[in-house]
Coordinates of C-alpha atoms in Angstrom, one line a residue:
X14 CA 69.0 -20.7 -20.7
X15 CA 67.1 -20.4 -17.4
X16 CA 64.3 -17.9 -17.6
X17 CA 63.7 -15.0 -15.2
X18 CA 60.6 -13.0 -14.5
X19 CA 60.5 -9.8 -16.6
X20 CA 60.0 -6.3 -15.2
X21 CA 56.4 -6.4 -16.5
X22 CA 55.9 -9.8 -14.8
X23 CA 57.2 -8.4 -11.5
X24 CA 54.8 -5.4 -11.7
X25 CA 52.0 -7.8 -12.6
X26 CA 52.7 -10.0 -9.6
X27 CA 53.2 -7.1 -7.2
X28 CA 49.9 -5.6 -8.3
X29 CA 48.2 -8.5 -6.6
X30 CA 50.5 -9.1 -3.7
X31 CA 50.7 -5.4 -2.8
X32 CA 53.9 -3.3 -2.2
X33 CA 54.4 -2.0 1.3
X34 CA 57.2 0.5 1.8
X35 CA 57.2 0.7 5.6
X36 CA 57.9 -2.4 7.6
X37 CA 54.8 -3.9 9.4
X38 CA 54.8 -6.5 12.1
X39 CA 53.4 -10.0 12.4
X40 CA 49.6 -9.6 13.1
X41 CA 49.7 -12.3 15.8
X42 CA 52.5 -10.8 17.9
X43 CA 52.7 -7.1 16.8
X44 CA 56.5 -7.8 16.5
X45 CA 58.8 -10.0 14.5
X46 CA 58.8 -11.2 11.8
X47 CA 58.5 -7.8 10.2
X48 CA 57.5 -7.6 6.5
X49 CA 58.2 -5.1 3.8
X50 CA 58.1 -4.7 0.1
X51 CA 56.3 -7.5 -1.7
X52 CA 55.8 -9.9 1.3
X53 CA 59.5 -9.9 2.1
X54 CA 60.7 -11.1 5.5
X55 CA 64.2 -11.9 6.8
X56 CA 63.4 -15.6 6.3
X57 CA 63.7 -15.1 2.6
X58 CA 67.2 -13.6 3.0
X59 CA 68.6 -10.1 2.9
X60 CA 67.7 -7.5 3.8
X61 CA 66.8 -8.2 7.4
X62 CA 63.5 -6.3 8.1
X63 CA 63.3 -4.3 11.3
X64 CA 60.8 -2.0 12.9
X65 CA 60.8 1.5 11.4
X66 CA 62.4 0.3 8.1
X67 CA 61.3 2.3 5.0
X68 CA 62.3 1.6 1.4
X69 CA 61.5 3.0 -2.0
X70 CA 59.4 1.3 -4.6
X71 CA 62.6 0.6 -6.7
X72 CA 64.2 -1.1 -3.7
X73 CA 61.1 -3.2 -3.2
X74 CA 61.4 -4.4 -6.7
X75 CA 65.1 -5.2 -6.3
X76 CA 64.2 -7.3 -3.2
X77 CA 61.4 -9.0 -5.1
X78 CA 63.9 -9.9 -7.9
X79 CA 66.2 -11.6 -5.3
X80 CA 63.2 -13.3 -3.6
X81 CA 61.9 -14.6 -6.9
X82 CA 65.2 -16.5 -7.7
X83 CA 64.1 -19.5 -5.7
X84 CA 60.7 -19.6 -7.4
X85 CA 62.2 -19.2 -10.8
X86 CA 64.6 -22.0 -10.1
X87 CA 61.6 -24.3 -9.3
X88 CA 59.9 -23.3 -12.5
X89 CA 63.0 -23.9 -14.6
X90 CA 63.4 -27.3 -13.0
X91 CA 59.8 -28.4 -13.1
X92 CA 58.5 -27.2 -16.4
X93 CA 59.6 -29.6 -19.1
X94 CA 58.1 -28.0 -22.2
X95 CA 58.8 -24.9 -24.2
X96 CA 56.8 -21.9 -23.0
X97 CA 56.8 -18.2 -23.8
X98 CA 58.1 -15.5 -21.6
X99 CA 54.5 -14.3 -20.8
X100 CA 53.6 -17.9 -19.8
X101 CA 56.7 -18.0 -17.5
X102 CA 55.6 -14.7 -15.9
X103 CA 52.1 -16.0 -15.3
X104 CA 53.5 -19.2 -13.7
X105 CA 55.9 -17.1 -11.6
X106 CA 52.9 -15.2 -10.2
X107 CA 51.1 -18.5 -9.5
X108 CA 54.0 -20.2 -7.8
X109 CA 54.9 -17.1 -5.7
X110 CA 51.3 -17.2 -4.4
X111 CA 50.7 -20.9 -3.8
X112 CA 54.2 -22.0 -3.1
X113 CA 56.5 -24.6 -4.8
X114 CA 55.0 -27.6 -3.0
X115 CA 51.5 -26.9 -4.2
X116 CA 52.7 -26.0 -7.7
X117 CA 54.7 -29.2 -8.0
X118 CA 51.5 -31.3 -7.4
X119 CA 49.2 -29.0 -9.3
X120 CA 47.2 -29.9 -12.4
X121 CA 48.6 -26.8 -14.0
X122 CA 52.0 -28.3 -14.1
X123 CA 50.8 -31.8 -14.9
X124 CA 48.8 -30.7 -17.9
X125 CA 51.5 -28.3 -19.1
X126 CA 54.1 -31.0 -19.1
X127 CA 51.7 -33.2 -21.1
X128 CA 51.6 -30.5 -23.7
X129 CA 48.1 -29.5 -22.9
X130 CA 48.6 -25.7 -22.5
X131 CA 44.9 -24.9 -22.8
X132 CA 44.1 -27.4 -20.0
X133 CA 46.9 -26.0 -17.9
X134 CA 45.5 -22.5 -18.4
X135 CA 42.0 -23.5 -17.4
X136 CA 43.5 -25.2 -14.3
X137 CA 44.7 -21.9 -12.9
X138 CA 41.1 -21.3 -11.7
X139 CA 41.2 -24.2 -9.2
X140 CA 43.6 -22.2 -7.0
X141 CA 41.0 -19.8 -5.8
X142 CA 40.6 -20.6 -2.1
X143 CA 42.0 -19.5 1.2
X144 CA 41.2 -21.6 4.3
X145 CA 38.8 -23.6 2.1
X146 CA 36.7 -20.6 1.0
X147 CA 36.5 -19.3 -2.5
X148 CA 37.9 -15.7 -2.5
X149 CA 36.8 -13.3 -5.2
X150 CA 40.3 -11.7 -5.0
X151 CA 41.9 -15.0 -5.9
X152 CA 39.3 -15.6 -8.6
X153 CA 40.3 -12.3 -10.2
X154 CA 44.0 -13.0 -9.8
X155 CA 43.7 -16.5 -11.4
X156 CA 41.7 -15.1 -14.3
X157 CA 44.4 -12.4 -14.9
X158 CA 47.1 -15.1 -14.8
X159 CA 45.2 -17.3 -17.2
X160 CA 44.8 -14.4 -19.6
X161 CA 48.5 -13.6 -19.4
X162 CA 49.3 -17.3 -19.9
X163 CA 47.0 -17.7 -22.9
X164 CA 47.4 -14.3 -24.7
X165 CA 50.4 -12.5 -23.3
X166 CA 48.2 -9.7 -22.2
X167 CA 49.5 -8.2 -18.9
X168 CA 46.3 -6.3 -18.4
X169 CA 45.4 -3.1 -16.5
X170 CA 46.6 -4.6 -13.2
X171 CA 50.0 -3.0 -13.7
X172 CA 49.7 0.4 -12.1
X173 CA 52.0 3.4 -12.3
X174 CA 53.6 2.8 -8.9
X175 CA 55.6 5.5 -7.1
X176 CA 57.2 5.7 -3.7
X177 CA 54.1 5.2 -1.6
X178 CA 52.3 2.2 -0.1
X179 CA 50.3 0.5 -2.9
X180 CA 48.2 -2.5 -3.1
X181 CA 44.8 -2.9 -1.4
X182 CA 44.3 0.4 0.4
X183 CA 41.0 1.7 1.7
X184 CA 40.6 5.5 2.0
X185 CA 38.1 8.3 2.0
X186 CA 35.6 7.7 -0.8
X187 CA 36.5 4.0 -1.3
X188 CA 34.0 2.5 -3.8
X189 CA 34.0 -0.9 -2.1
X190 CA 31.5 -0.8 0.7
X191 CA 31.9 -4.5 1.6
X192 CA 35.5 -3.9 2.6
X193 CA 34.8 -0.6 4.3
X194 CA 32.0 -2.2 6.3
X195 CA 34.4 -4.9 7.6
X196 CA 37.0 -2.3 8.4
X197 CA 34.4 -0.3 10.3
X198 CA 33.5 -3.5 12.3
X199 CA 37.1 -3.7 13.4
X200 CA 37.2 0.0 14.3
X201 CA 34.0 -0.5 16.4
X202 CA 35.6 -3.5 18.1
X203 CA 38.5 -1.3 19.0
X204 CA 36.2 1.4 20.4
X205 CA 37.1 3.9 17.8
X206 CA 33.7 4.1 16.1
X207 CA 30.2 4.0 17.7
X208 CA 28.2 0.7 17.4
X209 CA 26.1 0.8 14.3
X210 CA 28.4 3.0 12.2
X211 CA 29.4 0.1 9.9
X212 CA 27.5 1.6 6.9
X213 CA 30.2 0.9 4.3
X214 CA 30.8 4.6 3.7
X215 CA 34.4 5.6 4.2
X216 CA 33.5 9.2 5.3
X217 CA 35.0 11.7 7.7
X218 CA 34.2 9.7 10.9
X219 CA 35.8 6.5 9.5
X220 CA 38.9 8.4 8.4
X221 CA 39.1 10.1 11.9
X222 CA 38.9 6.7 13.5
X223 CA 41.7 5.3 11.3
X224 CA 43.8 8.4 12.1
X225 CA 43.2 7.9 15.8
X226 CA 44.4 4.3 15.6
X227 CA 47.5 5.2 13.6
X228 CA 48.4 8.0 16.1
X229 CA 48.1 5.7 19.0
X230 CA 50.2 3.0 17.4
X231 CA 53.0 5.2 16.0
X232 CA 52.0 4.6 12.4
X233 CA 51.9 7.1 9.5
X234 CA 48.8 9.2 10.3
X235 CA 47.2 9.5 6.9
X236 CA 43.7 8.0 7.5
X237 CA 44.4 5.3 4.9
X238 CA 43.8 1.7 5.9
X239 CA 46.6 -0.1 4.0
X240 CA 48.4 -3.4 4.9
X241 CA 50.6 -1.9 7.6
X242 CA 47.7 -0.2 9.4
X243 CA 45.5 -3.3 9.2
X244 CA 48.3 -5.6 10.4
X245 CA 48.7 -3.4 13.5
X246 CA 44.9 -3.4 13.9
X247 CA 44.9 -7.2 13.7
X248 CA 47.5 -7.4 16.5
X249 CA 45.5 -5.0 18.7
X250 CA 42.3 -7.0 18.1
X251 CA 43.9 -10.3 18.9
X252 CA 45.4 -8.9 22.1
X253 CA 41.9 -7.7 23.1
X254 CA 40.5 -11.1 22.2
X255 CA 38.1 -9.4 19.7
X256 CA 37.0 -10.9 16.4
X257 CA 38.9 -9.7 13.3
X258 CA 36.7 -8.8 10.3
X259 CA 39.2 -7.4 7.8
X260 CA 42.2 -5.9 9.6
X261 CA 44.5 -8.9 9.1
X262 CA 44.4 -8.7 5.4
X263 CA 46.1 -8.7 3.0
X264 CA 49.1 -10.5 4.4
X265 CA 51.0 -13.4 2.8
X266 CA 48.5 -16.2 2.0
X267 CA 45.6 -14.1 3.2
X268 CA 44.1 -12.4 0.2
X269 CA 41.6 -9.6 0.8
X270 CA 38.3 -10.2 -0.8
X271 CA 38.4 -6.8 -2.6
X272 CA 39.5 -5.4 -5.9
X273 CA 43.2 -4.5 -5.8
X274 CA 42.4 -0.9 -6.5
X275 CA 40.3 -0.4 -3.3

């Protein structure tokens, strides 16, 4: 019988991909293709994502289930040995992130089909780069996937999600100064913070700058820099021919170099 990703597996995957409940635009155009849920665009099938679209977390998981069918099909076709459900869930997270083409030629699959499950588990770690650069966010994700594959432990990555934007969100008091500093650099480039205010402290001035940007761009004005806000910031920076420090992330295939609980 063909396997499917479990509910725990979907929560595990989405804890790294992020769940966005309000549609956000392509960072390069500020328009289509619009993205919602767990990286869903109209290219993946229904529903068609349009500006202003809002969904619940439950709907995001339903859409993810449909989007996962194609990846699950690839796994069921390519994996030739018996694996546990936890191992399937770990592989589903990997193939969703790196794509079927990369997975098909990966040492993870080659070693697994040779019966070397320990070698396959160790090979997860090789998929830790974006644009040729090792990303600590991908290092953490691969380590969690390897742990799930080897032990069946889904870990603390699964959060108690409710109907709000979740994923990598920076907000007042964020304990990750490296990410906040990059966000502040983008806000300075947009003229919303004074030059020199990139101190890594998400305080009242930074929150006010985020709110000002959200108000100007018809976003939810909550002072929280989540994927939708940063996507709009990326589009604004690109239009102004300004460098982008962090605003573009995390979008599909562009992991943010921050812990997922930022």
